Short mmCIF file of C-alpha atoms in Angstrom, two decimals:
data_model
loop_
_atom_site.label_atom_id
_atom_site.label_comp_id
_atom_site.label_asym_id
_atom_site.label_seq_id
_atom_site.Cartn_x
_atom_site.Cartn_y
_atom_site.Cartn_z
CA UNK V 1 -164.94 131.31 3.99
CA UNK V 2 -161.25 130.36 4.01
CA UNK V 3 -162.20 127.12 1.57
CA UNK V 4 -164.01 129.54 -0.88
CA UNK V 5 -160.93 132.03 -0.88
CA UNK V 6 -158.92 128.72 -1.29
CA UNK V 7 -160.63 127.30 -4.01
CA UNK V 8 -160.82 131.17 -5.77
CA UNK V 9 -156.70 131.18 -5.42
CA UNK V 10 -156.83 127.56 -7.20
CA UNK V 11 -159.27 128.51 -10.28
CA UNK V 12 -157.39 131.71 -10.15
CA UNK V 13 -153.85 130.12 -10.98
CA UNK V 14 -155.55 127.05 -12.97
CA UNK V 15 -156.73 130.24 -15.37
CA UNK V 16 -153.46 132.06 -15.45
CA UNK V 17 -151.33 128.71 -16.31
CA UNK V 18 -154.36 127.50 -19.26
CA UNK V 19 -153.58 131.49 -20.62
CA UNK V 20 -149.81 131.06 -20.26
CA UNK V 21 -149.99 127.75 -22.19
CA UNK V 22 -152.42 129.32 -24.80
CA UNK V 23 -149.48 131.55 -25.24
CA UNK V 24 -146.82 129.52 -25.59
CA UNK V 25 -148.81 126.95 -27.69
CA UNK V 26 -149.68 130.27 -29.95
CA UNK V 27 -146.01 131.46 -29.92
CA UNK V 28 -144.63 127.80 -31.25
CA UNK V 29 -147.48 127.66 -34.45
CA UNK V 30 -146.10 128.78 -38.08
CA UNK V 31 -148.05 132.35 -37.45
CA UNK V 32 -151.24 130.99 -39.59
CA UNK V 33 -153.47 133.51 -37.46
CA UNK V 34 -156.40 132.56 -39.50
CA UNK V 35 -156.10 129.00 -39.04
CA UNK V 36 -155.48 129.26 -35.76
CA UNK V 37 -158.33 131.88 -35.03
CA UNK V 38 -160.57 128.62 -36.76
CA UNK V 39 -158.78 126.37 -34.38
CA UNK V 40 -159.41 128.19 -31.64
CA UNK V 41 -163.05 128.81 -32.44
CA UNK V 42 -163.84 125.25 -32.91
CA UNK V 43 -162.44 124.64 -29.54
CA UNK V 44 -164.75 127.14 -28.32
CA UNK V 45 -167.99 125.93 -30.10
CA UNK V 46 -167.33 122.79 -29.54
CA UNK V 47 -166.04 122.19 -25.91
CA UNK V 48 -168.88 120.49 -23.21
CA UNK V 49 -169.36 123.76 -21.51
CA UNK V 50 -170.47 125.85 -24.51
CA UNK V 51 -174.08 127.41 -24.14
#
């Protein structure tokens, strides 16, 4: 139990730090939200765990 509610805490703050970079990476762009909504979808589509 206590490696399960370990490993939860880890995925939970590897999430949180993956948003907070999203963030920042989205804050720093020149504001091209379409581009970057196609950017962002690509990643999506395209990444090894899509379905």
């Amino acid at each position: 139990v206590s490696k399960a509610s370990s490993l939860r805490a880890q995925l939970e703050h590897g999430l949180k730090e993956a948003i907070y970079n999203m963030f920042s990476w989205v804050r720093d762009q020149d504001h091209d939200l379409d581009g970057l909504m196609e950017e962002i979808d690509h990643l999506f589509l395209h990444s090894e765990g899509s379905l």
